[in-house]
CSV table of C-alpha atoms in Angstrom, one decimal:
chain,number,residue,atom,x,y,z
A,1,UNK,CA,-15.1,22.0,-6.3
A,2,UNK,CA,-12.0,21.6,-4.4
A,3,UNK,CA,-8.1,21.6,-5.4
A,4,UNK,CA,-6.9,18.3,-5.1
A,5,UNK,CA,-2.7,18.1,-5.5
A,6,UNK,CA,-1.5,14.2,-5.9
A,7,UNK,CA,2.6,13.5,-6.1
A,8,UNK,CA,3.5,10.7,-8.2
A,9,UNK,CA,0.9,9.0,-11.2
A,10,UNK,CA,1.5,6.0,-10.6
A,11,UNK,CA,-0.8,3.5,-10.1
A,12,UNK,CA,-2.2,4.5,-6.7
A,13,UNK,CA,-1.7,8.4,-7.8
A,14,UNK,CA,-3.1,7.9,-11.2
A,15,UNK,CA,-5.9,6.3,-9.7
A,16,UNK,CA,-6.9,8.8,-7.4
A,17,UNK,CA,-6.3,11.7,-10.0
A,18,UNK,CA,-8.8,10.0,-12.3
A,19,UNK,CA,-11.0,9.4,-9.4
A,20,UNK,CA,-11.2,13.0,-8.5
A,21,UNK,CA,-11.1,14.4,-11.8
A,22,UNK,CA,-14.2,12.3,-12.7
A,23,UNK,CA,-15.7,13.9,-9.1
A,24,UNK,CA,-15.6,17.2,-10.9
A,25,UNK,CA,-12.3,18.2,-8.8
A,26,UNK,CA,-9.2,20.5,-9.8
A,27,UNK,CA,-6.5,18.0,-10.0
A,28,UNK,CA,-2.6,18.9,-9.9
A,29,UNK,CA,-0.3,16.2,-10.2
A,30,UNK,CA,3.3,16.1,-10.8
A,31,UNK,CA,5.8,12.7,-11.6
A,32,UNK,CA,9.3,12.1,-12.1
A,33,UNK,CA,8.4,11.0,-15.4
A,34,UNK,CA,7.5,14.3,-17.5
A,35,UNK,CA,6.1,11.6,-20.5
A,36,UNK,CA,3.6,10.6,-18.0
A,37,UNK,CA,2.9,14.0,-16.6
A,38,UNK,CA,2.0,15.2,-20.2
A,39,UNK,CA,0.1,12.0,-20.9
A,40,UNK,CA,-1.6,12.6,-17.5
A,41,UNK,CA,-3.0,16.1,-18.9
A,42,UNK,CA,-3.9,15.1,-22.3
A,43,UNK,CA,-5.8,12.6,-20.7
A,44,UNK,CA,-7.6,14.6,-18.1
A,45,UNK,CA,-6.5,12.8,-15.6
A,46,UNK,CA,-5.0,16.3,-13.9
A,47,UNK,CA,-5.5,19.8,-14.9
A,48,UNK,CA,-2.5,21.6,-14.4
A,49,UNK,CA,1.1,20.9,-12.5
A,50,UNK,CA,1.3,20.9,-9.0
A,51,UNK,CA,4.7,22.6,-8.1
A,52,UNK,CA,6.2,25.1,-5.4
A,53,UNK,CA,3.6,28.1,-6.7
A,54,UNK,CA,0.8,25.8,-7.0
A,55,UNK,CA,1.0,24.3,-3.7
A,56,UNK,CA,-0.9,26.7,-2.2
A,57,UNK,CA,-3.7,26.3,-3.9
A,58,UNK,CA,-4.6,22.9,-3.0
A,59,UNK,CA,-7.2,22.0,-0.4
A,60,UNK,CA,-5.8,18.1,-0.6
A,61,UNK,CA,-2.8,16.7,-0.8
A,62,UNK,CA,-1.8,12.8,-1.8
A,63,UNK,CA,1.3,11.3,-1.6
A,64,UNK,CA,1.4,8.5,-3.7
A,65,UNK,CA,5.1,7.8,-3.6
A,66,UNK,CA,7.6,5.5,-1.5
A,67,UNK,CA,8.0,6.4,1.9
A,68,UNK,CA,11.6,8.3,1.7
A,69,UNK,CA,10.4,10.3,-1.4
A,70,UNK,CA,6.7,11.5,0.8
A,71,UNK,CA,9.0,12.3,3.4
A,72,UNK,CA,11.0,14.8,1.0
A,73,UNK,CA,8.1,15.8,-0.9
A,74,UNK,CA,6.1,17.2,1.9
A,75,UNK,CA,9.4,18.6,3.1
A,76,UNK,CA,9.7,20.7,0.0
A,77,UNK,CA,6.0,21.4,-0.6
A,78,UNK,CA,5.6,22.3,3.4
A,79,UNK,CA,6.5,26.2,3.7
A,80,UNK,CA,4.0,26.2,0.5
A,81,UNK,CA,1.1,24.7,1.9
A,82,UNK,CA,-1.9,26.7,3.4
A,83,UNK,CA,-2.7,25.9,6.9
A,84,UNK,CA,-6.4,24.5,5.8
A,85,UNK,CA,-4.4,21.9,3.6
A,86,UNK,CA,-5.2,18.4,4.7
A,87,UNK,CA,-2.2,16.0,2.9
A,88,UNK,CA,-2.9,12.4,3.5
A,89,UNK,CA,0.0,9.6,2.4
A,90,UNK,CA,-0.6,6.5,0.6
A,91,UNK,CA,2.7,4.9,1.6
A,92,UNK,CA,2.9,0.9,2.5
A,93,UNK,CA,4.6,1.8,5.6
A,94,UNK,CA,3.4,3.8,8.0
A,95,UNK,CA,5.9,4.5,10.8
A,96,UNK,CA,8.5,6.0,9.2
A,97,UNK,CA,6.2,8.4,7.4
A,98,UNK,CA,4.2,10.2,10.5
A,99,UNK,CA,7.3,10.2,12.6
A,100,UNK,CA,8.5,12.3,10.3
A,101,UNK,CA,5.3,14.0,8.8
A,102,UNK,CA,3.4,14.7,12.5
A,103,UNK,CA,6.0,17.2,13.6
A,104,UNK,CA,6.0,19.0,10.2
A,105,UNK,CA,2.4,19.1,10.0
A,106,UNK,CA,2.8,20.6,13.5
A,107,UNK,CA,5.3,22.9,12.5
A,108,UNK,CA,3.9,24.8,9.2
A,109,UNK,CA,0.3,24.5,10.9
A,110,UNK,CA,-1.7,22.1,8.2
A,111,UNK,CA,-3.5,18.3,9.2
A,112,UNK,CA,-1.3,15.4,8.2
A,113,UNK,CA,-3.3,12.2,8.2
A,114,UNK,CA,-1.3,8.6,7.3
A,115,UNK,CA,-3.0,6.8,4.9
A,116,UNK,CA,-2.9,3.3,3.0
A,117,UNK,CA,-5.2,2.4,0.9
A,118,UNK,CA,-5.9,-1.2,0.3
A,119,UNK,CA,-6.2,-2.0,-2.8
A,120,UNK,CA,-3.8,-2.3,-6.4
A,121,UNK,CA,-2.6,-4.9,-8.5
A,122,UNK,CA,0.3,-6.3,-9.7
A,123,UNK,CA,0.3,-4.0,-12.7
A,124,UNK,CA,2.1,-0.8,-11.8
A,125,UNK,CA,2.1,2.8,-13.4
A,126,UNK,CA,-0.1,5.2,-14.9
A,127,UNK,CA,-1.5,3.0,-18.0
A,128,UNK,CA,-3.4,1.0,-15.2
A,129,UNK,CA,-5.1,3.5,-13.3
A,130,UNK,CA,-8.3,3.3,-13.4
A,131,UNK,CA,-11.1,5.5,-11.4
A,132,UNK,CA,-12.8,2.8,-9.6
A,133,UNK,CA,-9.4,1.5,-8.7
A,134,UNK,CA,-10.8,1.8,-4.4
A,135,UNK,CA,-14.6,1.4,-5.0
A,136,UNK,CA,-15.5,-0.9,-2.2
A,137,UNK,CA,-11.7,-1.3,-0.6
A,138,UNK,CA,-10.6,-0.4,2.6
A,139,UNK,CA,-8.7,2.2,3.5
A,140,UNK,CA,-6.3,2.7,6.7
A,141,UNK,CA,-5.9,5.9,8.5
A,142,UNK,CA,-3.0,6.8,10.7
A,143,UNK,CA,-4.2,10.0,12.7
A,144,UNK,CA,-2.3,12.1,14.9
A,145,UNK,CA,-3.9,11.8,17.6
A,146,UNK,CA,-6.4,8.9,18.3
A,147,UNK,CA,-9.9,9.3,17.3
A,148,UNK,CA,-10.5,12.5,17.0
A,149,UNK,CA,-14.4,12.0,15.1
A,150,UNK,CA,-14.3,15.6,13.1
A,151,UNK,CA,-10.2,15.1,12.1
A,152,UNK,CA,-12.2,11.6,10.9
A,153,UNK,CA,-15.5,12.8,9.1
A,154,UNK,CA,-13.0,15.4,7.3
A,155,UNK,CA,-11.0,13.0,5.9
A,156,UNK,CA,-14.1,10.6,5.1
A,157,UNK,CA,-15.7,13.9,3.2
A,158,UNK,CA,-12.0,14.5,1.6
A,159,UNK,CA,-11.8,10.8,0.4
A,160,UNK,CA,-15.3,10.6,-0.8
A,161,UNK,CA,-14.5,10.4,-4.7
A,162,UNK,CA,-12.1,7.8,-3.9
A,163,UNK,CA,-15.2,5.4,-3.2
A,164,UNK,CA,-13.3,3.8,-0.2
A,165,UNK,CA,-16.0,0.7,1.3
A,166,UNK,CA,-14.7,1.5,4.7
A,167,UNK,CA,-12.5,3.8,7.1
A,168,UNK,CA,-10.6,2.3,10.0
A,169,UNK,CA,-8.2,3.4,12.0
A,170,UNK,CA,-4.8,2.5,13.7
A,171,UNK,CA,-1.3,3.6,15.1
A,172,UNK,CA,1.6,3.5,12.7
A,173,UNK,CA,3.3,0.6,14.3
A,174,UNK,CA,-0.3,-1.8,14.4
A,175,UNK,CA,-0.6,-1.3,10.5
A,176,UNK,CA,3.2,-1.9,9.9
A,177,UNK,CA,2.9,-5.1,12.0
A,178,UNK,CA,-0.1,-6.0,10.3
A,179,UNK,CA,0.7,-4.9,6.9
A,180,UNK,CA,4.0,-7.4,7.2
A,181,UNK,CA,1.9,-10.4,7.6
A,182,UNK,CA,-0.8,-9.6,5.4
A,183,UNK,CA,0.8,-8.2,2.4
A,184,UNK,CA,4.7,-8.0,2.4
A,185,UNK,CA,5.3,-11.7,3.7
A,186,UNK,CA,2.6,-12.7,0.3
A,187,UNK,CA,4.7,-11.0,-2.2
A,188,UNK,CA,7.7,-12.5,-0.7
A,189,UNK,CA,6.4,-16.1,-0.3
A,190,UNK,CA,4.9,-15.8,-4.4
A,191,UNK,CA,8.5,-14.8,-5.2
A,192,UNK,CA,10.2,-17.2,-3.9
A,193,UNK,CA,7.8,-19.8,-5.0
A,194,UNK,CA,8.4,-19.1,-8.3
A,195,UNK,CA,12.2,-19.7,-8.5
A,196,UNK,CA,11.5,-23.6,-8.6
A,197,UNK,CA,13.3,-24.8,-11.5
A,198,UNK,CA,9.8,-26.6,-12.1
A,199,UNK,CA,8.0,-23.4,-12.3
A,200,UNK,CA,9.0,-23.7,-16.5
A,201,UNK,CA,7.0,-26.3,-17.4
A,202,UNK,CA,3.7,-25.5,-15.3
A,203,UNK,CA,2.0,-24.8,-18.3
A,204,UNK,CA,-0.8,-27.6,-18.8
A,205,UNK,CA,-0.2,-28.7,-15.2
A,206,UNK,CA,-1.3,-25.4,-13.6
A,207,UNK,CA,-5.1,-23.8,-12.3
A,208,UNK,CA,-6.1,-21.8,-9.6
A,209,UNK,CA,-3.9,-22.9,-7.0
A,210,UNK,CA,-0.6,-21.4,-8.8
A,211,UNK,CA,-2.3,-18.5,-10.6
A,212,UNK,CA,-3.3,-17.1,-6.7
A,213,UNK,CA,-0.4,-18.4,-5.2
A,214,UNK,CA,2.0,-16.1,-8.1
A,215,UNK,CA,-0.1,-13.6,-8.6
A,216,UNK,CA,2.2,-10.7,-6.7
A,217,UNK,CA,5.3,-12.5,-7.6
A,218,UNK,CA,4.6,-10.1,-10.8
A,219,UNK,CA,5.8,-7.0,-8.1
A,220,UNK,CA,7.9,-3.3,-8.4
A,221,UNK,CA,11.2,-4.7,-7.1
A,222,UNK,CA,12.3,-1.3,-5.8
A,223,UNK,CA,9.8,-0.2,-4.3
A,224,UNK,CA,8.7,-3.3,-2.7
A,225,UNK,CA,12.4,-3.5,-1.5
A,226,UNK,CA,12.4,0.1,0.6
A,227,UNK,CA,8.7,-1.0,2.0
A,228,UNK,CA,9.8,-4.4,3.2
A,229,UNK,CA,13.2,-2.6,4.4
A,230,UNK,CA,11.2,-0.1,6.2
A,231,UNK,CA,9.3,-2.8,8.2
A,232,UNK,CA,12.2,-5.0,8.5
A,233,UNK,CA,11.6,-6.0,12.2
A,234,UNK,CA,8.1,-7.2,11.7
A,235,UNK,CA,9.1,-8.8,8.2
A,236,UNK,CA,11.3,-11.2,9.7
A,237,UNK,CA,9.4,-12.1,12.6
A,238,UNK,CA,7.2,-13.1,10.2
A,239,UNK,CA,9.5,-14.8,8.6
A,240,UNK,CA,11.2,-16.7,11.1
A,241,UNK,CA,7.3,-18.2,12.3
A,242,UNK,CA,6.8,-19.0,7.8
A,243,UNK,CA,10.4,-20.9,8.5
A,244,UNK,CA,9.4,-22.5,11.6
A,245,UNK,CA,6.2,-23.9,10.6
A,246,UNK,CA,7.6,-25.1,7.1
A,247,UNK,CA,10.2,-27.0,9.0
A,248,UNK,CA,7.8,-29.4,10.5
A,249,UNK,CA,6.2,-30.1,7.4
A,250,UNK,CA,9.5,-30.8,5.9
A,251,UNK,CA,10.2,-33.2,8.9
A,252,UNK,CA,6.5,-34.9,8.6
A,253,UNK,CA,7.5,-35.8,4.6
A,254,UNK,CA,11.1,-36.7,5.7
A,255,UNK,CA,9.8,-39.1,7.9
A,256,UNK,CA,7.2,-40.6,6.1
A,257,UNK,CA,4.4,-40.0,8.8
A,258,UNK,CA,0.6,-39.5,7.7
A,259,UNK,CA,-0.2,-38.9,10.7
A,260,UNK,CA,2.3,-35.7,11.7
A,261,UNK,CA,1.5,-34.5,8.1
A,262,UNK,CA,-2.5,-34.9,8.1
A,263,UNK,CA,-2.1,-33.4,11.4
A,264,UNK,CA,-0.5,-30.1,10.2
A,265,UNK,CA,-2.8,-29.8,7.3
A,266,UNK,CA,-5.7,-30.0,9.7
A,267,UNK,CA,-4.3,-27.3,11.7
A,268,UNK,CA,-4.0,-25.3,8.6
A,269,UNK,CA,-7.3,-25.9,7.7
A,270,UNK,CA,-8.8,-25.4,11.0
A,271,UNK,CA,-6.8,-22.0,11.4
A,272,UNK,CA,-7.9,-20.6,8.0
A,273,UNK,CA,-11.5,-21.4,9.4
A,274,UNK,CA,-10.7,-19.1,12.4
A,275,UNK,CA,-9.6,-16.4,10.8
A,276,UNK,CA,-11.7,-15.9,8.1
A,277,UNK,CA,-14.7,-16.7,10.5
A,278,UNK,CA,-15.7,-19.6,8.4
């Protein structure tokens, strides 16, 4: 049995405490919200609080919290720390986090790994978490240093309870470019979507197509703000290709020409095909 420490119960961190508990692990956990800290406990979800005199113990670390708030944590909780401690983020952005996070890792002598795993929904907080939350999902690594195979099978043996389907691994700046196409530019697309005036009387008019197309318009708006902020660069280059490409639909249906709009739609279809290896 290992001492697993996890800041912030939250959907992620709940997740993963519940995950770990269930493993048979010592969980400490600690939240801004002291309800759900106490609910956490009485739930047996975590064991115990995972503070400054605490921190020590703990053979893992999670940081299930925004970027700017794991960057302060792990400042804090640092000095603390015993230089066997592996701490692993769970942050949607990733470059922020390990330029700050390598060097302190570096400095106070313990492994610092970036992390993201892929997988939620668009429920958010504690009274969603669920153990099996990542059984089968992927999960991202950020090392520090390339692939270093036994930094690698420790964090595979340190995420085990987790039930992760698969490991891969990138540099901070290929997941944040990735990570703005594949997940920020969604939620912001099923947002936007959703402001149509028409959008209140979809009921009776409205299957699949809408329900996927919405789904993560139901989002966190702050902390889906400071992600997309964080990745602001890749964001709207993303953006500005979305714009492009919706402009010469626009000017197919302006004109009136099947051909130009089949065309496009073909395309589309043909490039989904592609990608998905279909």
């Amino acid at each position: 049995m290992s001492t697993v420490g996890i800041v912030g119960l939250g959907l992620i961190g709940g997740s993963m405490a519940k995950a770990y508990a269930l493993a048979g692990h010592r969980v400490l956990g600690d939240d801004l919200d002291r309800v759900i800290l106490e609910f956490a406990q009485m739930s047996g979800a975590i064991h115990g609080r995972l503070e400054a005199g605490t921190a020590g113990q703990c053979d893992l670390l999670l940081l299930a919290i925004p970027p700017r708030a794991a960057i302060e944590a792990l400042r804090a909780l640092a000095p603390r720390l015993s230089p066997s401690a592996l701490v692993i983020d769970l942050c949607g952005t990733k470059r922020a986090v390990c330029e700050a996070l390598f060097p302190l890792a570096k400095q106070y002598g313990f492994t610092f790994v970036g992390g993201h795993p892929m997988a939620g929904t668009h429920n958010s907080g504690f009274k969603y978490a669920r153990a099996n939350l990542f059984k089968g999902a992927p999960m991202v690594l950020v090392p520090p240093e390339g692939h270093d195979m036994a930094l690698l099978q420790r964090v595979k043996e340190a995420l085990a309870p987790a039930g992760f389907g698969s490991l891969s691994v990138t540099t901070a700046r290929e997941h944040d470019k990735m990570i703005a196409f594949t997940s920020q530019m969604c939620h912001v697309v099923s947002n936007a979507y959703i402001k149509s005036p028409t959008a209140r009387a979809h009921k009776g008019f409205s299957a699949g197509s809408y329900k996927d197309l919405t789904r993560v318009a139901w989002l966190n708006p702050t902390m889906w703000a400071e992600l997309m902020l964080e990745n602001r660069d890749f964001m709207l280059e993303e953006m500005d290709t979305l714009l492009h490409n919706l402009a010469a639909y626009r000017q197919a249906l302006a004109d009136d020409d099947f051909g130009a709009l089949s065309a496009l739609l073909d395309e589309g279809r043909r490039r989904k095909a592609e990608v998905d290896g279909r």
